[in-house]
PDB file of C-alpha atoms and ligand atoms in Angstrom:
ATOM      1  CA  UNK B  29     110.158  16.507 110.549  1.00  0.00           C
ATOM      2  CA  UNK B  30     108.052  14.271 108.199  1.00  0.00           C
ATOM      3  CA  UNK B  31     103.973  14.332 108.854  1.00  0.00           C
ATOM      4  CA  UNK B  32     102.353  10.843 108.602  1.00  0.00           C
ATOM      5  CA  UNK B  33      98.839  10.385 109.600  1.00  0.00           C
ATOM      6  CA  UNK B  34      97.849   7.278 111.548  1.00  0.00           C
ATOM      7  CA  UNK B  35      94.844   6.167 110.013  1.00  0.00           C
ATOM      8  CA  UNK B  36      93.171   3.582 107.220  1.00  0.00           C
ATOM      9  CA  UNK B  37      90.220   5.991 106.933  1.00  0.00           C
ATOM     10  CA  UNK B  38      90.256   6.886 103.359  1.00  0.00           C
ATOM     11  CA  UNK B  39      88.833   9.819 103.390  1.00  0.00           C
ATOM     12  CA  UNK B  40      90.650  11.204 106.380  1.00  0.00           C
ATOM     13  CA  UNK B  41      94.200  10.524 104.662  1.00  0.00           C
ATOM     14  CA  UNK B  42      93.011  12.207 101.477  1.00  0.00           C
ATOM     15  CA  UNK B  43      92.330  15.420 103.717  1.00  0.00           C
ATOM     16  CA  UNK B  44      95.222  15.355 105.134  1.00  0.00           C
ATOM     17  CA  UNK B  45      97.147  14.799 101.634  1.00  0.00           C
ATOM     18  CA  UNK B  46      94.964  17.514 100.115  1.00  0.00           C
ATOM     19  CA  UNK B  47      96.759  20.026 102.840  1.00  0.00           C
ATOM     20  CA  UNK B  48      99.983  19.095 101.430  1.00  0.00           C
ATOM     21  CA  UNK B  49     102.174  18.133 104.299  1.00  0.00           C
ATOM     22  CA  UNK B  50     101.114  14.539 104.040  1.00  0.00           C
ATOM     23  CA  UNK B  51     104.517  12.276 103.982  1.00  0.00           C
ATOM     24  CA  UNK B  52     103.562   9.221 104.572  1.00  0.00           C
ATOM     25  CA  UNK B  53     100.562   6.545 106.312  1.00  0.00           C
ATOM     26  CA  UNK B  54     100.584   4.732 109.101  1.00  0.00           C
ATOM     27  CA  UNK B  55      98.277   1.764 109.936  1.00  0.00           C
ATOM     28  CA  UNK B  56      98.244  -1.003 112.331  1.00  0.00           C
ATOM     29  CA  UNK B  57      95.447  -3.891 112.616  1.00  0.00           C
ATOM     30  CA  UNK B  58      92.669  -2.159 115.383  1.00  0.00           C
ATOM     31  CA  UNK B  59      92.891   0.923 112.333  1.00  0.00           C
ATOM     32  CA  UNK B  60      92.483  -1.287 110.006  1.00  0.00           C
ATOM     33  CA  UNK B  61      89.348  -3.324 111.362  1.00  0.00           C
ATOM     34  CA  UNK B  62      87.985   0.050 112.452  1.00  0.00           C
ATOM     35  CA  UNK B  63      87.502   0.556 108.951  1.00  0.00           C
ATOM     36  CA  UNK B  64      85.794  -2.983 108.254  1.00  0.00           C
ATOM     37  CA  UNK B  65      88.777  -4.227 106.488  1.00  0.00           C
ATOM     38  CA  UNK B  66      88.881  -7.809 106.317  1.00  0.00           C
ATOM     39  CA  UNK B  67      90.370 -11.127 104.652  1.00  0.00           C
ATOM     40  CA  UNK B  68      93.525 -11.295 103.096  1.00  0.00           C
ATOM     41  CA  UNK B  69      92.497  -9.720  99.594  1.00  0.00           C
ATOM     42  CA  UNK B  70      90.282  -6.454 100.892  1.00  0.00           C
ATOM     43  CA  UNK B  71      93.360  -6.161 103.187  1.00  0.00           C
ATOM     44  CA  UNK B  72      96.195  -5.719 100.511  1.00  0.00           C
ATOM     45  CA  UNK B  73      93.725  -3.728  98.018  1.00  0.00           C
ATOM     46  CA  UNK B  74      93.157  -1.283 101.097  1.00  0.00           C
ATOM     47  CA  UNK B  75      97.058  -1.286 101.127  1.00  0.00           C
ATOM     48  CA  UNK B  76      97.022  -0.260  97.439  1.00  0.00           C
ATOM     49  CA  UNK B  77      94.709   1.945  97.615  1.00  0.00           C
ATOM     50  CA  UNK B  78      96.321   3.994  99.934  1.00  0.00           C
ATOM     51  CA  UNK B  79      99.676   3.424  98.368  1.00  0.00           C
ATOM     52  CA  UNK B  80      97.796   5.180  95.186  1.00  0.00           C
ATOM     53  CA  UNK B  81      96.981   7.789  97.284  1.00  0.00           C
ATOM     54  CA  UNK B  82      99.862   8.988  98.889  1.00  0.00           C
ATOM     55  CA  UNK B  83     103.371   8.859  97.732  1.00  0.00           C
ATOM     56  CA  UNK B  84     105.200   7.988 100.569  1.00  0.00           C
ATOM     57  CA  UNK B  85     106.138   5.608 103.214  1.00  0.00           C
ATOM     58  CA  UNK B  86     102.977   3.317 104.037  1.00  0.00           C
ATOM     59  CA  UNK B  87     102.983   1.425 106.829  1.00  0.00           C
ATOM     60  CA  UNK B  88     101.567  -2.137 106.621  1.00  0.00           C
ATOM     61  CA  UNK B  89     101.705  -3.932 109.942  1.00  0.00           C
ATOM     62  CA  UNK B  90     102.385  -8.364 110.166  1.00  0.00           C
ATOM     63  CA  UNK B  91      99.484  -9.862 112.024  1.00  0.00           C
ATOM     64  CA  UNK B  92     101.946 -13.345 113.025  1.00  0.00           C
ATOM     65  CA  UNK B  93     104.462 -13.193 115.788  1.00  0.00           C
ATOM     66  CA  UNK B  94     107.049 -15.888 115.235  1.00  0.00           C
ATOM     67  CA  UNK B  95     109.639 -15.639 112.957  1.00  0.00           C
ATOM     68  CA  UNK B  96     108.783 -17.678 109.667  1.00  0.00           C
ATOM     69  CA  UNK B  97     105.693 -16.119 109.311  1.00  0.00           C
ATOM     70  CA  UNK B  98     106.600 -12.768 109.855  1.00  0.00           C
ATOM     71  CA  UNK B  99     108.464 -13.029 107.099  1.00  0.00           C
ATOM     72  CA  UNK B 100     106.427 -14.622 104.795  1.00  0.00           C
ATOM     73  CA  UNK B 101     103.849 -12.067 105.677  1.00  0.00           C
ATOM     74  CA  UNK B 102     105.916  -9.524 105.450  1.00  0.00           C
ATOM     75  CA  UNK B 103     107.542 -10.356 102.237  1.00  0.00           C
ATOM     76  CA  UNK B 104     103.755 -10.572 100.773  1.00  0.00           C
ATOM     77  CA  UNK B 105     102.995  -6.802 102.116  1.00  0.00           C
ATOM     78  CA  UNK B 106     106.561  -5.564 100.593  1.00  0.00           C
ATOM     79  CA  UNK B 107     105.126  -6.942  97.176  1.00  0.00           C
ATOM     80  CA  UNK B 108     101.746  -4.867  97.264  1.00  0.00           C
ATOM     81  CA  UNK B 109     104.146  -1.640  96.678  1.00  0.00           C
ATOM     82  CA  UNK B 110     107.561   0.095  96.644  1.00  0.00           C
ATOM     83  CA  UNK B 111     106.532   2.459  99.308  1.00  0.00           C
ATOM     84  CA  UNK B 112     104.950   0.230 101.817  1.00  0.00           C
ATOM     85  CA  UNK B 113     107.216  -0.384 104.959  1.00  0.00           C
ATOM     86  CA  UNK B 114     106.666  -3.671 107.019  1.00  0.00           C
ATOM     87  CA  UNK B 115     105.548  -2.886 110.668  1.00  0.00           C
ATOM     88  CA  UNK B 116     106.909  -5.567 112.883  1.00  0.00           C
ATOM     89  CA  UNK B 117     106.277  -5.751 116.782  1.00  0.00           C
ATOM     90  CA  UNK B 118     108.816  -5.125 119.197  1.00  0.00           C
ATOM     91  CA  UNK B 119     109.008  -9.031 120.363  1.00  0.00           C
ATOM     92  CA  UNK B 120     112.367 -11.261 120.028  1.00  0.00           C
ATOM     93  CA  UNK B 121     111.048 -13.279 117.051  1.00  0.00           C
ATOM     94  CA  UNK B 122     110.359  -9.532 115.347  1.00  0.00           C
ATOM     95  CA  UNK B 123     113.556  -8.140 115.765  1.00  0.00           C
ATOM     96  CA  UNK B 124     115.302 -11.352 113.972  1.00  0.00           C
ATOM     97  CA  UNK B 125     112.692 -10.857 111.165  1.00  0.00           C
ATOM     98  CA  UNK B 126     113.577  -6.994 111.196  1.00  0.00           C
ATOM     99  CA  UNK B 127     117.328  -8.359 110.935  1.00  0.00           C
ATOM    100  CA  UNK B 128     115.992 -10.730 107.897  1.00  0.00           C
ATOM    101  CA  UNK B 129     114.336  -7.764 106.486  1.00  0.00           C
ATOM    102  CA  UNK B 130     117.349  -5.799 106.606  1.00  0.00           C
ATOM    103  CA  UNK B 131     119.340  -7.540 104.898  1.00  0.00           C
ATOM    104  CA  UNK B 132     117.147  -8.214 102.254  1.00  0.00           C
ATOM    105  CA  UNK B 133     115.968  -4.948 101.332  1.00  0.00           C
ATOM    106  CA  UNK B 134     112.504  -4.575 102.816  1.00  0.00           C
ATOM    107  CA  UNK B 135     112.361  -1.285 104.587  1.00  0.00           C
ATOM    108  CA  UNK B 136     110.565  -1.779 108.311  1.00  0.00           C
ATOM    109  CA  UNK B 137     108.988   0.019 111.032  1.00  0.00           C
ATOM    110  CA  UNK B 138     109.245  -1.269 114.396  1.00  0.00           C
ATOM    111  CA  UNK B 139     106.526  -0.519 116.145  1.00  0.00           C
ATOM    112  CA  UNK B 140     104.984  -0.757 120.182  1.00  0.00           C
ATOM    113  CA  UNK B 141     108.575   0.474 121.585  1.00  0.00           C
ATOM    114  CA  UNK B 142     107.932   1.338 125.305  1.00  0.00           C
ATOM    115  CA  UNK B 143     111.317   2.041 126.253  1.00  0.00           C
ATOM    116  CA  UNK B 144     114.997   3.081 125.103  1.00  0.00           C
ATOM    117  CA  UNK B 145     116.709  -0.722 125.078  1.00  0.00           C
ATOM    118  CA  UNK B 146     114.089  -1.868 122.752  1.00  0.00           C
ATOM    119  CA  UNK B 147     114.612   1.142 120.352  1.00  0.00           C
ATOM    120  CA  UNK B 148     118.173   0.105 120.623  1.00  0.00           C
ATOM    121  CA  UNK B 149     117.975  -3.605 119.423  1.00  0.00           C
ATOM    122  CA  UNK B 150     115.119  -2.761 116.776  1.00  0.00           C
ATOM    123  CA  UNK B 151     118.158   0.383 115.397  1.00  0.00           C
ATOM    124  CA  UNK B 152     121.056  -2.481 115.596  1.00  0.00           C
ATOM    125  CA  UNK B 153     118.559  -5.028 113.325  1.00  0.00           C
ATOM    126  CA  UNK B 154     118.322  -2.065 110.861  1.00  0.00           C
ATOM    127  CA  UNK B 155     115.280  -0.816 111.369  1.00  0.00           C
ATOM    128  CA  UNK B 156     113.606   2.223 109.456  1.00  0.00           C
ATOM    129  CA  UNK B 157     111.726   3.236 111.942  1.00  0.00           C
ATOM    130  CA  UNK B 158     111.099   2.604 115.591  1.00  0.00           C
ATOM    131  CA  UNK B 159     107.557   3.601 116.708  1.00  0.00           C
ATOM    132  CA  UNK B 160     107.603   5.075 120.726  1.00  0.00           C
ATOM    133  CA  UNK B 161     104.169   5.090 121.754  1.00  0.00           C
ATOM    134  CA  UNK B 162     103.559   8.693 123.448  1.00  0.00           C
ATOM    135  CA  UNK B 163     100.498   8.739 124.319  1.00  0.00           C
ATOM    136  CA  UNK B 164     100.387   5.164 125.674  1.00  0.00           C
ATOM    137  CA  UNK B 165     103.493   5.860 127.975  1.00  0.00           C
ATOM    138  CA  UNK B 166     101.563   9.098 129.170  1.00  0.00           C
ATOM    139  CA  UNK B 167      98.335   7.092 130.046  1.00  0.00           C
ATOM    140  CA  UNK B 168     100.620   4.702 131.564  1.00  0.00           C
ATOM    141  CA  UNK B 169     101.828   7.560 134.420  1.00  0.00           C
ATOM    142  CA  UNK B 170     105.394   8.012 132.746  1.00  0.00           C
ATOM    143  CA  UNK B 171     106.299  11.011 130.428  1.00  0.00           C
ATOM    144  CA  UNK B 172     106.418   9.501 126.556  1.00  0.00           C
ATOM    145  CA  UNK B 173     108.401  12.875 125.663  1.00  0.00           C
ATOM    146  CA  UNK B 174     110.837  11.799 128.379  1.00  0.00           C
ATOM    147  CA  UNK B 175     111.665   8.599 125.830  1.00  0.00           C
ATOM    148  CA  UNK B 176     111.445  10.503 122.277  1.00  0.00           C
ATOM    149  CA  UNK B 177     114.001  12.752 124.171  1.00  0.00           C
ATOM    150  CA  UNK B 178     116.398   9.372 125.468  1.00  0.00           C
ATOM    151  CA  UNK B 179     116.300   7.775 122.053  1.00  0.00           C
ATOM    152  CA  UNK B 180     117.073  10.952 120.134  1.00  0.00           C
ATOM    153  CA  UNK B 181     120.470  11.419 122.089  1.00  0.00           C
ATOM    154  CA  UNK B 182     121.245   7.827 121.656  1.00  0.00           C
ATOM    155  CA  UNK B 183     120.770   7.600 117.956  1.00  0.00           C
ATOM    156  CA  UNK B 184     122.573  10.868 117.632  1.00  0.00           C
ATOM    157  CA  UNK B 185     125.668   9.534 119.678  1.00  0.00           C
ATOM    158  CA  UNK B 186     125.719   6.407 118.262  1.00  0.00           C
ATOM    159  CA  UNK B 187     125.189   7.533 114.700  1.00  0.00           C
ATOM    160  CA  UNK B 188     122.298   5.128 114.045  1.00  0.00           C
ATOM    161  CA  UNK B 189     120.408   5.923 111.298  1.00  0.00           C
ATOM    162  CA  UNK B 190     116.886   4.259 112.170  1.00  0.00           C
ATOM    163  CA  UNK B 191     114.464   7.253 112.212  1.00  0.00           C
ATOM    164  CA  UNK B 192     112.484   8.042 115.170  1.00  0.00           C
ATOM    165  CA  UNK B 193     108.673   7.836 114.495  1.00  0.00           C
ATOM    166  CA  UNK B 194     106.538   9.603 117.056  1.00  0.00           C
ATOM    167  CA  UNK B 195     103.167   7.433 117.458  1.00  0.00           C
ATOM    168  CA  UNK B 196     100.188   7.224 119.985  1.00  0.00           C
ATOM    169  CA  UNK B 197     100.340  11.098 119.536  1.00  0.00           C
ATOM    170  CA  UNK B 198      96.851  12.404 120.692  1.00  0.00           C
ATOM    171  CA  UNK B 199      97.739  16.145 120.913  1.00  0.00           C
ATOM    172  CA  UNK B 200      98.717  18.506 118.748  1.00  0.00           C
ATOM    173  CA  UNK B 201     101.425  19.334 121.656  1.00  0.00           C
ATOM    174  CA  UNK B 202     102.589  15.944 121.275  1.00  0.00           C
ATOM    175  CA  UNK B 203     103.686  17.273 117.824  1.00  0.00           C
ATOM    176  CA  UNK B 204     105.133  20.455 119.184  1.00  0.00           C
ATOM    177  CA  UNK B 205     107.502  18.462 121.423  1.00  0.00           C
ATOM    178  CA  UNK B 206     108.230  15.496 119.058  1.00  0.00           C
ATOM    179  CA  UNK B 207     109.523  18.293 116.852  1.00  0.00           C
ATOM    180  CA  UNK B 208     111.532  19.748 119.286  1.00  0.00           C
ATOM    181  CA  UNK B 209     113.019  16.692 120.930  1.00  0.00           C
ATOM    182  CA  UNK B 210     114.070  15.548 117.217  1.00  0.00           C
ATOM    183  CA  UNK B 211     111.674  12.682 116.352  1.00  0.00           C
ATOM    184  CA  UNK B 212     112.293  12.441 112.333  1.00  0.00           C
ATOM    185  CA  UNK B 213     108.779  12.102 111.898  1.00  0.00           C
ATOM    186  CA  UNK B 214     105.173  12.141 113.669  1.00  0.00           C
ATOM    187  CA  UNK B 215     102.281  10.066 113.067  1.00  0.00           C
ATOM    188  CA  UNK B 216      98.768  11.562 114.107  1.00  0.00           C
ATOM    189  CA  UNK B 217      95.182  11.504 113.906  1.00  0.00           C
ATOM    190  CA  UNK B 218      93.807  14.064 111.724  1.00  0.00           C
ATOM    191  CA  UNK B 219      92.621  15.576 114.548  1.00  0.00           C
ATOM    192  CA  UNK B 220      95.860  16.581 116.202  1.00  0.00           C
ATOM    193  CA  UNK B 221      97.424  17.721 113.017  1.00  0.00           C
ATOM    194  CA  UNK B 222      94.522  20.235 111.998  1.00  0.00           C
ATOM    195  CA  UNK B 223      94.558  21.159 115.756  1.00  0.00           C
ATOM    196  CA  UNK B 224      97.932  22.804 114.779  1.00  0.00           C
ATOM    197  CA  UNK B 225      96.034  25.277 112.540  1.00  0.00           C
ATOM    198  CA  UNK B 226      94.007  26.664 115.538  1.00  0.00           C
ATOM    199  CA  UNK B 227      94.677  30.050 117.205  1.00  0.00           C
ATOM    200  CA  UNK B 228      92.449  32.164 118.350  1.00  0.00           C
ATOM    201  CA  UNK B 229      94.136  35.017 117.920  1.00  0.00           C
ATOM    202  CA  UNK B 230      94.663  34.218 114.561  1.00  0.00           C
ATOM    203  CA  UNK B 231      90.538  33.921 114.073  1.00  0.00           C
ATOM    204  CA  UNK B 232      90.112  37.359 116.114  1.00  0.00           C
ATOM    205  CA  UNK B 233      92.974  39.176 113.863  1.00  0.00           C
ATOM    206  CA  UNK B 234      91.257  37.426 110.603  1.00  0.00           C
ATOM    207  CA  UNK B 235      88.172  38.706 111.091  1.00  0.00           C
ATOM    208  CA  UNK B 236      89.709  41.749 111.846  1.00  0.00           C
ATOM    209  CA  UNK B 237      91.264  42.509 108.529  1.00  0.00           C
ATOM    210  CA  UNK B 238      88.370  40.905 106.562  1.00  0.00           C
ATOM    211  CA  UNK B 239      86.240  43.485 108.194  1.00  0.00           C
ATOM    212  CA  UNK B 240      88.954  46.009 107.343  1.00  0.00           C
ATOM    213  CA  UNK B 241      89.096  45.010 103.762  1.00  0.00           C
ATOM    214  CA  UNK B 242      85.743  46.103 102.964  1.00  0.00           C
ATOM    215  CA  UNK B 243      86.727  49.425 103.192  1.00  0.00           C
ATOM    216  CA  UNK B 244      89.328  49.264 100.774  1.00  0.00           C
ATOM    217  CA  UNK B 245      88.401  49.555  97.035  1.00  0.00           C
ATOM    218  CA  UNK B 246      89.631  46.265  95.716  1.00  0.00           C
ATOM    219  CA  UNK B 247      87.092  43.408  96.560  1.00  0.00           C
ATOM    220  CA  UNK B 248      86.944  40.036  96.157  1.00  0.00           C
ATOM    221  CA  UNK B 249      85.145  40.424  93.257  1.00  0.00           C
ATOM    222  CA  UNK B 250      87.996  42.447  91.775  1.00  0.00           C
ATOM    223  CA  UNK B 251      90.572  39.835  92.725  1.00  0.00           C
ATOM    224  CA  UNK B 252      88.792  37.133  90.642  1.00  0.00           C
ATOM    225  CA  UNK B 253      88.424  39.416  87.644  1.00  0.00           C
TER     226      UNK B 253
HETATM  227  O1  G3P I 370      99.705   3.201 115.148  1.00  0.00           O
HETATM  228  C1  G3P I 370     100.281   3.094 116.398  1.00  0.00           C
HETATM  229  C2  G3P I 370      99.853   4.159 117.393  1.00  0.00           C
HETATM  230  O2  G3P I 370      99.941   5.416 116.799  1.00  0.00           O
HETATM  231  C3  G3P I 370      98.552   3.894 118.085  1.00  0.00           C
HETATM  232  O3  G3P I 370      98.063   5.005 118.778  1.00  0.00           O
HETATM  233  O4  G3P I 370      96.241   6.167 119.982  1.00  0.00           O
HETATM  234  O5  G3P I 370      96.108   3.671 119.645  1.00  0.00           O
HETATM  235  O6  G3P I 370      97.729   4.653 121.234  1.00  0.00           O
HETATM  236  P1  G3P I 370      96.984   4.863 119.967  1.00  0.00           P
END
């Protein structure tokens, strides 16, 4: 399963690349303006930027909804780098611009899919990606786990190739499960990914053997030498 993290904080996706998981960036426009990102050029030089950071899928998201300008837009974001993937909304106008996409080369990511018919028609335009929204579903009073679960068995019988892309995860057992219900790929706050790194056992039975090394007769000290 590939990590992305779902942020346009700088310095959180250079953490997260620095760990060395890091396989791609996702973004979408209330990240974006989080970070004080605005007008056309800062937009596409954040974009860049990013791109230069990471090598890996980037996720730029289309701020139009109807079908000409989606793809103008999207043809414009496509230019900024190889690796950047359009995000398009799950709305009829997107899915024909997915479609156009397709079959013009421009990888996309369709993204705010709430249930398994849209991740169907955004798969038959040739999507990438579609983007079920976990955490929103959960918030919502339905199980988002419940849908990674329905889309993975209908990609898998119908051979589609579109890769599922976990979003809205706010937990690192959101990753756990993603994993096992076989989303392709997850993307998370930084939070939720580092939050895999936490056991407390494992800080108890560190401590433990740090203690324990003290008694033995090679030391750090001697390591480094
Ligand atoms: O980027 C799309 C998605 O991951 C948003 O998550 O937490 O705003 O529901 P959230």
């Amino acid at each position: 399963m590939k990590f992305f993290i779902d942020t346009a904080n700088l310095a959180q996706i250079k953490e997260a690349h620095d760990l060395g998981i890091l396989d791609g960036v996702t973004t979408n426009p209330s990240l974006m303006a989080k970070e004080g990102i605005r007008g056309e050029e800062a937009i596409n030089q954040h974009y860049k930027t990013i791109c230069e950071l990471v090598d890996g899928d980037i996720s730029a998201e289309v701020l139009t909804t109807d079908f000409n300008t989606i793809v103008e837009e999207g043809k414009k974001l496509a230019a900024i780098h190889p690796n950047i993937v359009v995000k398009v909304p799950m709305i009829k106008e997107g899915v024909r611009a997915i479609k156009w996409f397709t079959d013009n080369g421009i990888r996309t990511n369709c993204t705010l899919i709430f249930s398994a018919g849209q991740a169907i028609l955004a798969a038959k335009a040739g999507a990438a990606f579609v983007s079920p929204f976990i955490g929103r579903i959960d918030d919502s009073g339905w199980d988002g786990m419940i849908l990674i679960e329905q889309i993975a068995n209908i990609f898998e019988v119908q051979g589609y190739k579109t890769e599922i892309l976990a979003a809205s995860i706010r937990s690192p057992n959101h990753i756990i499960r993603a994993a096992e219900l076989g989303a392709h790929v997850i993307t998370s706050p930084l939070e939720s990914i580092l939050a895999l790194l936490k056991h407390p056992l494992t800080d108890i039975g560190l401590a433990k053997f740090l203690e324990d090394s003290k008694k033995m007769s090679l030391v750090v000290e001697d390591i480094k030498q």
